[in-house]
Amino acid sequence: MRTRLLWAAYGVLATLVGLGLAHLVAAVTVADTSPVLAVGSTVIDLTPTPMKEWAIRTFGSADKAILQGSVLAGVLVLAGVAGILARRRTRYGAVLLLVLVGVAAVAVLTRPQASVLDLGPSLVAAVTAVLALAWLAREQSATAAEGSGRRGILIAAGVLGAAAVLGGVGGRLINRLRLRPEDVALPDPTEPAPTFPRGLDDQVKGITPFRVDNDDFYRVDTRLDTPVVDSEDWTLTIDGDVDKKVTLTFDELLAMPMIERDITLTCVSNSVGGEYVGGARWLGVRLTDVLDLAGVGSKADQILSTDFDGMTISTPLDLATDGRDAMICVGMNGEALPREHGFPVRMVIPGLYGFISATKWLTKLTLTTYDDREAYWTERGWATDAPIKISARIDTPNALDQLDAGEVVVGGVAWAQQLGGVEKVQVRIDGGGWQDATLGPDAGSDYWRQWFFKWPADKGSHRIAARAVSGDGETQTAVKAEPFPEGSSGIHELIVEIV
Ligand SMILES: Nc1nc2c(c(=O)[nH]1)N[C@H]1C(S)=C(S)[C@@H](COP(=O)(O)O)O[C@H]1N2
Ligand SMILES: [Mo]
C-alpha cells in the first residue's frame, strides 16, 4: 500500500512539473493554451445552459475556481493512477500521461481561434511529465536495488517539485509583468459627463455604493483566466457588410472623439435581487463613430463582435444605433479598463444585457445578419433581443436579519435603463399597500438610482418588498421569470425578524 501511494505521488509530481512548465510557456504565448485552462474552457463551452445557470446560482463568482479545481483534481487522480502503473513499467504510466495530455491538446485545438502553435504548452507538458516520471522511476528502482540511501530519489523529487512551483509561479509573474493597464494614458473626454452627484453611501448603512469601484465590480464571462491582451498589439477590425474594411490601432482609437457616460451594466443571469449589476463611469468612442469609418451596408441586422480569443457576442444593429450611448470603451471610473473588465477595449451599450452588448477584450465588429451568423450564447438558446428589465433590489436589511423594533431604514438600488430611468421606487410591508421610497440623486436615465424608506417596525416577522416604476410609466412586474432566456423578472422580497 505504501509503495503504491509513493508511486501515485511520483505520477502526481511528474504531472505537476509538466503542467507548471506548460503554464509558463502558455504565459509567454497565449494564456488559454495552458492545458488545464483549455480543458476547463472546453468544459464550460460544452456544459448545457441549465447546468451553467445552476453553477452560477450555486457558486456565484466562485464558479470558475470550483470548475478549475475540479478539472485539476480529476487530472491529478489520473496522474496518481499513471504513477501506480509506472511501478509495473514506466511505459504504462507514460502512456496514460500521454493520453491525458492528448485530451488537453484536443481541447486546445478546438478553441475558437486555435492554431497548431497553440499545441506548444501541451507538448511541453507531455515531454516534461514523461521524462520526469522516467527519472523518478529510475531513481526509485536504483534505491530499491542498492538497498542503500534514498539520496537519488530525494534529489529528483526536490528538483521536480521546485520546477513545478517555478513554472506555476513564473507563469503568473510573466502575466503580471506584461500587464500594465495603469500605464496607459487616457485622453480627456471631448464630451465629459456632468459632475458625479454624491450618493446615499454615507447616509444609508448597507446600501450599494452609488458608483461601484473597479475592484468590486461584478464579473461575468466564460473565461477561467484573466486574459492578458497587450494594447500595443491590439487592433479593432470592422468588417462584413461594410463599404470598406477598417482596422484601428489602440492609438488611432484613442485619437477619436471621446464621450464619458454613467451607465449601469446588468447581466442576464442576474436573478431578482442578485449581485450581477453595477454602476460605473465609462470613457470611450461612440459605436456609431467607429461604424461610420467603415460604412455599414444595407443587409446587416446584427453586429457580431469577437473577442481576442474568438468568443462572439451578437447585438441587434438597430438598437445599437438608435441614438443611445453605445460605446467602444477604454476607461472605467477614471482608469484604463481593468483586465477583468476587458482591457484594452470593450463595448458598453445602455439598456441591453451584457451578453448581447458588453463584449470585453474586443477585437472585431462584423456587420452581418442573424440568418448568417450565430454568437456564443445564441447557439446555447439565449435570446437575441434582450433589453434590460426594470428592477429594484433591497440591499439593506438582509434576509433573516434580527433587528430592534423602531425605525428601520430599508434601502437599495433600482434601474430602468433606456426606459426613462427610475421615476419611483415603492416599498410594501407584509403585503400591504405600495408606499413611495425616497430616491437618491439622479446621474442620468441609463444609471441606477439609490433609494431608502424609513419603516416604523414593530415586533414580529415581516415581509419587505420593493419595486420600481420607470420614467416611461412602466411598473416592475410581479410575474416571475427565470434568467434564461431573456432575463429574470419578479419582485425582490425578503423576511426579517423584529425583536
Ligand atoms: N469577451 C467576453 N465578453 C463578455 C463576456 C464574455 O464571456 N466574454 N460576458 C458578457 C456578459 S454575460 C456580461 S454580463 C458582461 C459583464 O461585464 P463585467 O464582467 O465587466 O461586469 O460582459 C460581457 N462581455
Ligand atoms: Mo451576462
Short mmCIF file of C-alpha atoms and ligand atoms in Angstrom, two decimals:
data_model
loop_
_atom_site.label_atom_id
_atom_site.label_comp_id
_atom_site.label_asym_id
_atom_site.label_seq_id
_atom_site.Cartn_x
_atom_site.Cartn_y
_atom_site.Cartn_z
CA MET A 1 0.00 0.00 0.00
CA ARG A 2 2.71 2.46 0.99
CA THR A 3 4.73 1.76 -2.12
CA ARG A 4 1.64 2.24 -4.20
CA LEU A 5 0.98 5.63 -2.62
CA LEU A 6 4.59 6.56 -3.21
CA TRP A 7 4.25 5.73 -6.89
CA ALA A 8 0.99 7.61 -7.10
CA ALA A 9 2.84 10.62 -5.67
CA TYR A 10 5.50 10.23 -8.37
CA GLY A 11 2.78 10.31 -11.01
CA VAL A 12 1.28 13.44 -9.47
CA LEU A 13 4.67 15.12 -9.17
CA ALA A 14 5.60 14.33 -12.77
CA THR A 15 2.28 15.74 -13.95
CA LEU A 16 2.63 18.89 -11.85
CA VAL A 17 6.04 19.56 -13.36
CA GLY A 18 4.56 19.15 -16.82
CA LEU A 19 1.64 21.45 -16.03
CA GLY A 20 3.85 24.04 -14.33
CA LEU A 21 6.17 24.35 -17.31
CA ALA A 22 3.23 24.28 -19.73
CA HIS A 23 1.70 27.16 -17.80
CA LEU A 24 4.96 29.08 -18.09
CA VAL A 25 5.13 28.53 -21.85
CA ALA A 26 1.44 29.45 -22.17
CA ALA A 27 2.00 32.68 -20.25
CA VAL A 28 4.71 33.68 -22.72
CA THR A 29 2.46 32.77 -25.66
CA VAL A 30 -1.37 32.61 -25.30
CA ALA A 31 -2.88 32.04 -21.88
CA ASP A 32 -5.75 29.80 -22.91
CA THR A 33 -3.40 27.23 -24.43
CA SER A 34 -2.39 26.14 -20.95
CA PRO A 35 -3.70 22.54 -20.93
CA VAL A 36 -5.69 22.80 -17.68
CA LEU A 37 -7.29 26.10 -18.71
CA ALA A 38 -8.10 24.77 -22.15
CA VAL A 39 -9.82 21.70 -20.70
CA GLY A 40 -11.72 23.93 -18.25
CA SER A 41 -12.81 26.32 -21.01
CA THR A 42 -13.94 23.43 -23.15
CA VAL A 43 -15.93 22.03 -20.23
CA ILE A 44 -17.61 25.44 -19.84
CA ASP A 45 -18.48 25.62 -23.52
CA LEU A 46 -19.87 22.07 -23.53
CA THR A 47 -21.87 22.46 -20.30
CA PRO A 48 -25.61 22.62 -21.01
CA THR A 49 -27.14 26.02 -20.25
CA PRO A 50 -29.35 24.89 -17.32
CA MET A 51 -26.32 23.40 -15.59
CA LYS A 52 -24.29 26.55 -16.19
CA GLU A 53 -27.14 28.58 -14.72
CA TRP A 54 -27.20 26.27 -11.73
CA ALA A 55 -23.44 26.64 -11.24
CA ILE A 56 -23.63 30.44 -11.45
CA ARG A 57 -26.52 30.45 -8.97
CA THR A 58 -24.92 27.99 -6.58
CA PHE A 59 -21.30 29.06 -6.60
CA GLY A 60 -21.65 32.71 -7.62
CA SER A 61 -18.36 34.15 -8.78
CA ALA A 62 -16.51 31.16 -7.26
CA ASP A 63 -17.83 29.05 -10.17
CA LYS A 64 -14.61 29.45 -12.16
CA ALA A 65 -12.36 28.50 -9.27
CA ILE A 66 -14.51 25.46 -8.49
CA LEU A 67 -14.54 24.26 -12.09
CA GLN A 68 -10.81 24.76 -12.49
CA GLY A 69 -10.22 23.00 -9.17
CA SER A 70 -12.37 20.05 -10.25
CA VAL A 71 -10.57 19.70 -13.56
CA LEU A 72 -7.21 19.84 -11.78
CA ALA A 73 -8.34 17.32 -9.15
CA GLY A 74 -9.54 14.92 -11.86
CA VAL A 75 -6.24 15.25 -13.72
CA LEU A 76 -4.21 14.64 -10.55
CA VAL A 77 -6.20 11.50 -9.66
CA LEU A 78 -5.44 10.10 -13.12
CA ALA A 79 -1.82 11.22 -12.69
CA GLY A 80 -1.69 9.15 -9.50
CA VAL A 81 -3.01 6.16 -11.41
CA ALA A 82 -0.29 6.77 -14.01
CA GLY A 83 2.28 6.67 -11.23
CA ILE A 84 0.93 3.36 -9.95
CA LEU A 85 1.01 1.94 -13.46
CA ALA A 86 4.60 3.12 -13.80
CA ARG A 87 5.56 0.89 -10.92
CA ARG A 88 4.98 -2.10 -13.19
CA ARG A 89 6.57 -0.49 -16.18
CA THR A 90 7.43 3.13 -16.71
CA ARG A 91 5.97 2.81 -20.18
CA TYR A 92 2.45 2.07 -18.86
CA GLY A 93 2.38 5.19 -16.76
CA ALA A 94 3.84 7.24 -19.60
CA VAL A 95 1.09 6.09 -21.94
CA LEU A 96 -1.62 7.25 -19.52
CA LEU A 97 0.11 10.63 -19.12
CA LEU A 98 0.26 10.97 -22.89
CA VAL A 99 -3.45 10.15 -23.17
CA LEU A 100 -4.18 12.86 -20.59
CA VAL A 101 -2.14 15.44 -22.47
CA GLY A 102 -3.75 14.23 -25.69
CA VAL A 103 -7.20 15.10 -24.32
CA ALA A 104 -5.91 18.54 -23.33
CA ALA A 105 -4.39 19.01 -26.80
CA VAL A 106 -7.75 18.27 -28.41
CA ALA A 107 -9.34 20.82 -26.07
CA VAL A 108 -6.70 23.37 -27.06
CA LEU A 109 -7.16 22.74 -30.77
CA THR A 110 -10.93 23.04 -30.64
CA ARG A 111 -10.82 26.51 -29.06
CA PRO A 112 -12.39 29.06 -31.43
CA GLN A 113 -9.19 30.63 -32.74
CA ALA A 114 -6.77 27.77 -32.20
CA SER A 115 -3.67 27.34 -34.32
CA VAL A 116 -1.18 24.47 -34.35
CA LEU A 117 1.29 26.70 -32.50
CA ASP A 118 -1.07 26.61 -29.51
CA LEU A 119 -0.04 22.99 -29.01
CA GLY A 120 3.31 24.20 -27.67
CA PRO A 121 2.35 24.14 -23.98
CA SER A 122 0.71 20.71 -24.28
CA LEU A 123 3.81 19.33 -25.98
CA VAL A 124 5.96 20.77 -23.23
CA ALA A 125 3.65 19.20 -20.65
CA ALA A 126 3.83 15.80 -22.35
CA VAL A 127 7.59 15.67 -22.76
CA THR A 128 8.31 17.06 -19.28
CA ALA A 129 5.85 14.81 -17.49
CA VAL A 130 7.08 11.65 -19.20
CA LEU A 131 10.75 12.50 -18.62
CA ALA A 132 10.03 13.38 -15.00
CA LEU A 133 8.18 10.11 -14.43
CA ALA A 134 11.01 8.14 -16.05
CA TRP A 135 13.57 9.89 -13.86
CA LEU A 136 11.59 9.18 -10.70
CA ALA A 137 11.07 5.55 -11.72
CA ARG A 138 14.78 5.08 -12.39
CA GLU A 139 15.86 6.62 -9.09
CA GLN A 140 13.25 4.61 -7.23
CA SER A 141 14.43 1.29 -8.65
CA ALA A 142 18.07 2.30 -8.07
CA THR A 143 17.20 2.99 -4.44
CA ALA A 144 15.46 -0.38 -4.17
CA ALA A 145 18.31 -2.28 -5.90
CA GLU A 146 21.14 -0.83 -3.82
CA GLY A 147 19.04 -1.01 -0.70
CA SER A 148 21.14 1.95 0.25
CA GLY A 149 20.33 5.64 0.71
CA ARG A 150 17.44 7.50 -0.79
CA ARG A 151 19.53 10.40 -2.00
CA GLY A 152 18.84 9.96 -5.70
CA ILE A 153 15.09 9.84 -5.37
CA LEU A 154 15.03 12.74 -2.90
CA ILE A 155 17.10 14.90 -5.22
CA ALA A 156 14.87 14.01 -8.16
CA ALA A 157 11.69 14.77 -6.20
CA GLY A 158 13.16 18.03 -4.90
CA VAL A 159 14.30 19.25 -8.30
CA LEU A 160 10.99 18.33 -9.92
CA GLY A 161 8.94 19.90 -7.12
CA ALA A 162 10.93 23.11 -7.45
CA ALA A 163 10.47 23.07 -11.23
CA ALA A 164 6.71 22.66 -10.84
CA VAL A 165 6.46 25.60 -8.44
CA LEU A 166 8.79 27.78 -10.53
CA GLY A 167 6.74 27.05 -13.64
CA GLY A 168 3.43 27.87 -12.00
CA VAL A 169 4.66 30.97 -10.19
CA GLY A 170 6.75 32.09 -13.17
CA GLY A 171 3.69 31.94 -15.42
CA ARG A 172 1.84 34.17 -13.02
CA LEU A 173 4.71 36.65 -12.76
CA ILE A 174 5.09 36.91 -16.50
CA ASN A 175 1.40 37.68 -16.86
CA ARG A 176 1.73 40.38 -14.20
CA LEU A 177 4.77 41.93 -15.86
CA ARG A 178 3.14 42.05 -19.25
CA LEU A 179 0.05 43.71 -17.97
CA ARG A 180 0.16 47.44 -17.42
CA PRO A 181 -3.27 48.94 -17.91
CA GLU A 182 -2.24 51.53 -15.32
CA ASP A 183 0.49 52.75 -17.68
CA VAL A 184 -2.00 53.66 -20.36
CA ALA A 185 -2.61 57.40 -20.54
CA LEU A 186 -6.25 58.01 -21.37
CA PRO A 187 -7.31 61.14 -23.25
CA ASP A 188 -9.71 63.61 -21.68
CA PRO A 189 -13.29 63.23 -22.83
CA THR A 190 -14.37 65.63 -25.59
CA GLU A 191 -17.85 65.26 -24.12
CA PRO A 192 -17.45 64.89 -20.34
CA ALA A 193 -20.22 63.60 -18.07
CA PRO A 194 -21.66 66.02 -15.52
CA THR A 195 -20.07 66.13 -12.06
CA PHE A 196 -20.95 62.87 -10.38
CA PRO A 197 -23.51 63.51 -7.64
CA ARG A 198 -22.88 62.44 -4.09
CA GLY A 199 -24.87 59.29 -3.42
CA LEU A 200 -26.53 57.97 -0.28
CA ASP A 201 -23.45 55.87 0.53
CA ASP A 202 -22.77 57.59 3.86
CA GLN A 203 -26.40 58.19 4.66
CA VAL A 204 -27.84 54.69 4.39
CA LYS A 205 -25.87 51.97 6.10
CA GLY A 206 -25.51 48.83 3.96
CA ILE A 207 -26.57 50.41 0.66
CA THR A 208 -24.62 49.64 -2.52
CA PRO A 209 -22.22 52.49 -3.38
CA PHE A 210 -23.69 54.84 -5.99
CA ARG A 211 -20.61 54.12 -8.11
CA VAL A 212 -19.02 50.70 -7.78
CA ASP A 213 -15.22 50.59 -7.54
CA ASN A 214 -13.49 48.72 -10.34
CA ASP A 215 -12.19 46.13 -7.87
CA ASP A 216 -15.70 45.45 -6.57
CA PHE A 217 -17.48 45.47 -9.92
CA TYR A 218 -19.23 42.19 -10.71
CA ARG A 219 -17.54 40.00 -13.28
CA VAL A 220 -19.28 37.56 -15.59
CA ASP A 221 -17.64 35.85 -18.54
CA THR A 222 -16.80 32.43 -19.88
CA ARG A 223 -13.12 32.66 -19.06
CA LEU A 224 -11.17 30.79 -16.43
CA ASP A 225 -8.15 33.05 -16.58
CA THR A 226 -7.88 36.79 -16.70
CA PRO A 227 -6.96 37.47 -20.31
CA VAL A 228 -3.78 39.41 -20.91
CA VAL A 229 -4.15 41.44 -24.07
CA ASP A 230 -1.42 43.93 -24.96
CA SER A 231 -2.70 47.33 -26.03
CA GLU A 232 0.34 47.78 -28.31
CA ASP A 233 -0.54 44.75 -30.44
CA TRP A 234 -4.27 45.27 -30.17
CA THR A 235 -6.34 46.19 -33.22
CA LEU A 236 -10.05 46.54 -33.90
CA THR A 237 -11.31 45.39 -37.28
CA ILE A 238 -14.69 46.41 -38.68
CA ASP A 239 -15.67 44.05 -41.48
CA GLY A 240 -18.55 42.13 -43.04
CA ASP A 241 -21.29 44.11 -44.74
CA VAL A 242 -19.36 47.39 -44.88
CA ASP A 243 -18.23 49.78 -47.62
CA LYS A 244 -14.63 49.19 -46.69
CA LYS A 245 -12.98 47.04 -44.08
CA VAL A 246 -11.20 49.14 -41.48
CA THR A 247 -8.61 48.26 -38.86
CA LEU A 248 -7.81 50.60 -35.99
CA THR A 249 -4.87 50.52 -33.61
CA PHE A 250 -5.29 51.45 -29.96
CA ASP A 251 -3.69 54.85 -30.55
CA GLU A 252 -5.96 55.52 -33.51
CA LEU A 253 -8.98 54.72 -31.34
CA LEU A 254 -7.72 56.99 -28.55
CA ALA A 255 -7.37 59.84 -31.06
CA MET A 256 -11.11 59.75 -31.85
CA PRO A 257 -13.63 61.96 -30.00
CA MET A 258 -14.26 60.51 -26.56
CA ILE A 259 -17.51 60.59 -24.64
CA GLU A 260 -17.95 59.93 -20.93
CA ARG A 261 -21.17 58.35 -19.59
CA ASP A 262 -22.59 56.93 -16.37
CA ILE A 263 -24.11 53.58 -17.30
CA THR A 264 -25.37 50.67 -15.23
CA LEU A 265 -24.37 47.28 -16.58
CA THR A 266 -26.54 44.23 -15.88
CA CYS A 267 -26.16 40.53 -16.56
CA VAL A 268 -29.00 38.47 -17.99
CA SER A 269 -28.06 35.78 -15.45
CA ASN A 270 -28.86 38.11 -12.58
CA SER A 271 -31.73 36.76 -10.54
CA VAL A 272 -34.18 39.16 -8.90
CA GLY A 273 -32.26 40.77 -6.04
CA GLY A 274 -28.97 39.38 -7.40
CA GLU A 275 -25.42 40.74 -7.49
CA TYR A 276 -24.70 40.88 -11.22
CA VAL A 277 -25.33 44.57 -11.72
CA GLY A 278 -23.12 47.60 -11.26
CA GLY A 279 -22.84 51.29 -12.00
CA ALA A 280 -19.69 52.89 -13.39
CA ARG A 281 -18.46 55.90 -15.39
CA TRP A 282 -17.30 54.82 -18.84
CA LEU A 283 -14.98 56.58 -21.26
CA GLY A 284 -14.95 55.68 -24.92
CA VAL A 285 -15.77 56.35 -28.53
CA ARG A 286 -19.32 56.33 -29.84
CA LEU A 287 -20.02 52.99 -31.50
CA THR A 288 -21.60 54.80 -34.45
CA ASP A 289 -18.42 56.88 -34.97
CA VAL A 290 -16.46 53.65 -35.29
CA LEU A 291 -19.04 52.01 -37.58
CA ASP A 292 -19.12 55.15 -39.78
CA LEU A 293 -15.41 54.72 -40.53
CA ALA A 294 -16.30 51.51 -42.35
CA GLY A 295 -19.75 52.48 -43.61
CA VAL A 296 -22.49 49.98 -42.72
CA GLY A 297 -24.11 48.15 -45.65
CA SER A 298 -27.83 47.70 -46.17
CA LYS A 299 -28.17 43.98 -45.44
CA ALA A 300 -26.76 43.84 -41.91
CA ASP A 301 -29.11 43.45 -38.93
CA GLN A 302 -26.52 42.19 -36.44
CA ILE A 303 -23.21 43.40 -35.06
CA LEU A 304 -21.22 40.27 -34.31
CA SER A 305 -18.40 41.25 -32.01
CA THR A 306 -15.45 38.96 -31.44
CA ASP A 307 -13.06 38.95 -28.52
CA PHE A 308 -9.31 38.26 -28.68
CA ASP A 309 -9.95 34.53 -28.31
CA GLY A 310 -12.73 34.15 -30.87
CA MET A 311 -15.64 34.31 -28.40
CA THR A 312 -18.59 36.06 -30.07
CA ILE A 313 -21.47 38.26 -28.92
CA SER A 314 -24.33 39.42 -31.13
CA THR A 315 -26.04 42.80 -30.86
CA PRO A 316 -29.12 43.97 -32.76
CA LEU A 317 -27.81 46.67 -35.14
CA ASP A 318 -30.99 48.76 -34.96
CA LEU A 319 -30.91 49.00 -31.15
CA ALA A 320 -27.17 49.69 -31.00
CA THR A 321 -27.52 52.59 -33.45
CA ASP A 322 -30.87 54.08 -32.36
CA GLY A 323 -29.26 57.09 -30.73
CA ARG A 324 -28.49 55.57 -27.33
CA ASP A 325 -24.95 55.99 -25.96
CA ALA A 326 -23.48 52.75 -27.30
CA MET A 327 -19.75 52.91 -26.64
CA ILE A 328 -16.45 51.33 -27.51
CA CYS A 329 -14.89 51.81 -24.09
CA VAL A 330 -11.30 52.28 -22.96
CA GLY A 331 -11.89 53.70 -19.49
CA MET A 332 -13.83 52.74 -16.39
CA ASN A 333 -14.18 55.09 -13.42
CA GLY A 334 -11.26 57.26 -14.49
CA GLU A 335 -8.82 54.43 -15.16
CA ALA A 336 -7.98 52.22 -18.11
CA LEU A 337 -10.22 49.15 -18.12
CA PRO A 338 -9.03 46.54 -15.65
CA ARG A 339 -8.02 43.25 -17.29
CA GLU A 340 -11.07 41.57 -15.73
CA HIS A 341 -13.33 44.08 -17.41
CA GLY A 342 -11.91 43.88 -20.90
CA PHE A 343 -8.60 45.71 -21.20
CA PRO A 344 -7.77 47.31 -23.54
CA VAL A 345 -11.18 47.79 -25.19
CA ARG A 346 -14.75 46.65 -24.59
CA MET A 347 -18.28 47.56 -25.62
CA VAL A 348 -20.93 49.02 -23.33
CA ILE A 349 -24.47 49.63 -24.58
CA PRO A 350 -27.06 51.03 -22.19
CA GLY A 351 -30.30 49.09 -21.90
CA LEU A 352 -29.05 45.77 -23.27
CA TYR A 353 -27.92 42.89 -21.07
CA GLY A 354 -24.16 42.33 -21.12
CA PHE A 355 -24.37 39.05 -23.03
CA ILE A 356 -25.66 40.86 -26.16
CA SER A 357 -23.72 44.08 -25.82
CA ALA A 358 -20.76 44.31 -23.47
CA THR A 359 -18.01 42.39 -25.30
CA LYS A 360 -14.75 42.52 -23.35
CA TRP A 361 -11.27 42.19 -24.93
CA LEU A 362 -12.97 43.30 -28.15
CA THR A 363 -11.07 42.83 -31.43
CA LYS A 364 -13.64 42.73 -34.21
CA LEU A 365 -17.03 44.09 -35.23
CA THR A 366 -18.58 42.15 -38.08
CA LEU A 367 -21.68 43.56 -39.73
CA THR A 368 -23.78 40.56 -40.61
CA THR A 369 -27.27 39.05 -40.26
CA TYR A 370 -28.86 36.78 -37.67
CA ASP A 371 -29.55 34.34 -40.52
CA ASP A 372 -25.87 34.11 -41.43
CA ARG A 373 -24.06 34.06 -38.11
CA GLU A 374 -24.79 32.88 -34.58
CA ALA A 375 -22.98 34.11 -31.50
CA TYR A 376 -21.82 32.08 -28.50
CA TRP A 377 -24.95 32.47 -26.35
CA THR A 378 -27.37 32.34 -29.27
CA GLU A 379 -26.05 28.86 -30.05
CA ARG A 380 -26.95 27.99 -26.47
CA GLY A 381 -30.54 29.11 -26.74
CA TRP A 382 -30.39 32.57 -25.14
CA ALA A 383 -32.45 35.41 -26.62
CA THR A 384 -31.00 37.61 -29.36
CA ASP A 385 -33.05 40.64 -28.38
CA ALA A 386 -32.84 41.21 -24.64
CA PRO A 387 -33.49 44.66 -23.21
CA ILE A 388 -32.66 45.03 -19.51
CA LYS A 389 -35.78 44.64 -17.40
CA ILE A 390 -36.73 47.28 -14.85
CA SER A 391 -35.81 46.11 -11.36
CA ALA A 392 -35.37 47.18 -7.74
CA ARG A 393 -33.07 45.45 -5.26
CA ILE A 394 -33.18 45.63 -1.48
CA ASP A 395 -29.60 45.98 -0.15
CA THR A 396 -30.49 46.52 3.48
CA PRO A 397 -31.69 44.96 5.73
CA ASN A 398 -30.62 41.46 4.77
CA ALA A 399 -32.95 38.49 4.64
CA LEU A 400 -33.41 36.89 8.06
CA ASP A 401 -31.74 39.79 9.88
CA GLN A 402 -32.82 40.26 13.51
CA LEU A 403 -33.50 43.94 14.14
CA ASP A 404 -34.69 46.07 17.01
CA ALA A 405 -38.19 47.46 16.91
CA GLY A 406 -38.43 51.11 15.93
CA GLU A 407 -37.25 52.86 12.79
CA VAL A 408 -35.62 50.52 10.30
CA VAL A 409 -34.10 52.02 7.16
CA VAL A 410 -34.80 49.88 4.11
CA GLY A 411 -32.56 50.79 1.19
CA GLY A 412 -31.23 49.63 -2.14
CA VAL A 413 -30.81 50.37 -5.82
CA ALA A 414 -33.15 50.29 -8.81
CA TRP A 415 -32.57 50.56 -12.54
CA ALA A 416 -34.58 51.14 -15.71
CA GLN A 417 -32.01 51.81 -18.46
CA GLN A 418 -33.50 53.12 -21.71
CA LEU A 419 -36.94 53.18 -20.07
CA GLY A 420 -36.72 56.77 -18.94
CA GLY A 421 -34.75 55.89 -15.84
CA VAL A 422 -36.18 55.22 -12.38
CA GLU A 423 -39.07 57.52 -11.60
CA LYS A 424 -40.17 55.93 -8.38
CA VAL A 425 -39.34 53.09 -6.01
CA GLN A 426 -42.08 51.71 -3.82
CA VAL A 427 -41.92 49.52 -0.73
CA ARG A 428 -44.55 47.13 0.56
CA ILE A 429 -44.62 45.70 4.07
CA ASP A 430 -46.45 42.44 4.76
CA GLY A 431 -48.45 42.56 1.55
CA GLY A 432 -49.99 45.97 2.38
CA GLY A 433 -50.12 48.97 0.07
CA TRP A 434 -47.18 50.22 -2.00
CA GLN A 435 -45.54 53.25 -0.36
CA ASP A 436 -43.14 55.63 -2.11
CA ALA A 437 -39.50 55.45 -1.06
CA THR A 438 -37.14 58.45 -1.17
CA LEU A 439 -34.83 58.46 -4.19
CA GLY A 440 -31.16 59.32 -4.10
CA PRO A 441 -29.60 61.71 -6.65
CA ASP A 442 -30.03 61.29 -10.40
CA ALA A 443 -27.00 60.51 -12.58
CA GLY A 444 -28.97 60.07 -15.78
CA SER A 445 -31.57 57.63 -17.03
CA ASP A 446 -29.02 54.95 -18.00
CA TYR A 447 -27.78 54.87 -14.43
CA TRP A 448 -29.27 53.21 -11.39
CA ARG A 449 -30.84 55.13 -8.53
CA GLN A 450 -30.28 54.54 -4.83
CA TRP A 451 -33.37 54.69 -2.62
CA PHE A 452 -34.40 54.34 1.01
CA PHE A 453 -37.57 54.01 3.06
CA LYS A 454 -37.92 54.65 6.78
CA TRP A 455 -40.05 51.88 8.17
CA PRO A 456 -41.52 52.03 11.69
CA ALA A 457 -41.12 48.36 12.52
CA ASP A 458 -42.92 46.55 15.31
CA LYS A 459 -42.11 43.15 16.79
CA GLY A 460 -42.57 40.01 14.79
CA SER A 461 -41.66 38.53 11.45
CA HIS A 462 -42.18 40.86 8.49
CA ARG A 463 -42.03 40.62 4.73
CA ILE A 464 -40.45 43.55 2.83
CA ALA A 465 -40.83 44.01 -0.92
CA ALA A 466 -39.65 46.73 -3.31
CA ARG A 467 -40.48 47.58 -6.90
CA ALA A 468 -39.51 50.27 -9.39
CA VAL A 469 -41.53 52.43 -11.73
CA SER A 470 -39.80 53.83 -14.83
CA GLY A 471 -39.93 57.31 -16.30
CA ASP A 472 -41.83 55.79 -19.24
CA GLY A 473 -44.51 54.72 -16.78
CA GLU A 474 -43.65 51.02 -16.65
CA THR A 475 -44.18 49.37 -13.27
CA GLN A 476 -41.94 46.42 -12.43
CA THR A 477 -43.92 43.23 -12.90
CA ALA A 478 -44.58 40.70 -10.15
CA VAL A 479 -44.66 37.92 -12.75
CA LYS A 480 -41.72 35.64 -12.07
CA ALA A 481 -39.30 34.68 -14.83
CA GLU A 482 -36.02 32.78 -14.66
CA PRO A 483 -32.89 34.40 -16.16
CA PHE A 484 -32.99 32.02 -19.14
CA PRO A 485 -33.56 33.00 -21.93
CA GLU A 486 -34.09 36.77 -21.67
CA GLY A 487 -33.60 37.90 -18.09
CA SER A 488 -35.33 37.40 -14.74
CA SER A 489 -38.41 39.22 -13.54
CA GLY A 490 -40.43 39.34 -10.35
CA ILE A 491 -40.22 41.37 -7.20
CA HIS A 492 -37.42 41.25 -4.64
CA GLU A 493 -38.88 40.27 -1.32
CA LEU A 494 -37.35 39.24 1.98
CA ILE A 495 -38.30 38.40 5.54
CA VAL A 496 -36.78 39.98 8.66
CA GLU A 497 -37.34 39.38 12.37
CA ILE A 498 -38.02 42.39 14.56
CA VAL A 499 -37.30 41.64 18.23
N1 LIG B 1 -15.24 38.51 -24.29
C1 LIG B 1 -16.29 38.40 -23.45
N2 LIG B 1 -17.02 39.49 -23.18
C2 LIG B 1 -18.07 39.41 -22.34
C3 LIG B 1 -18.44 38.19 -21.76
C4 LIG B 1 -17.66 37.04 -22.09
O1 LIG B 1 -17.92 35.93 -21.61
N3 LIG B 1 -16.59 37.19 -22.92
N4 LIG B 1 -19.52 38.15 -20.91
C5 LIG B 1 -20.54 39.19 -21.07
C6 LIG B 1 -21.51 39.22 -20.01
S1 LIG B 1 -22.59 37.93 -19.92
C7 LIG B 1 -21.64 40.28 -19.16
S2 LIG B 1 -22.94 40.39 -18.11
C8 LIG B 1 -20.65 41.38 -19.15
C9 LIG B 1 -20.10 41.56 -17.77
O2 LIG B 1 -19.12 42.53 -17.75
P1 LIG B 1 -18.21 42.70 -16.47
O3 LIG B 1 -17.58 41.37 -16.19
O4 LIG B 1 -17.23 43.76 -16.79
O5 LIG B 1 -19.14 43.10 -15.35
O6 LIG B 1 -19.58 41.11 -20.03
C10 LIG B 1 -19.95 40.57 -21.26
N5 LIG B 1 -18.78 40.53 -22.10
MO MO B 2 -24.15 38.41 -18.57
#
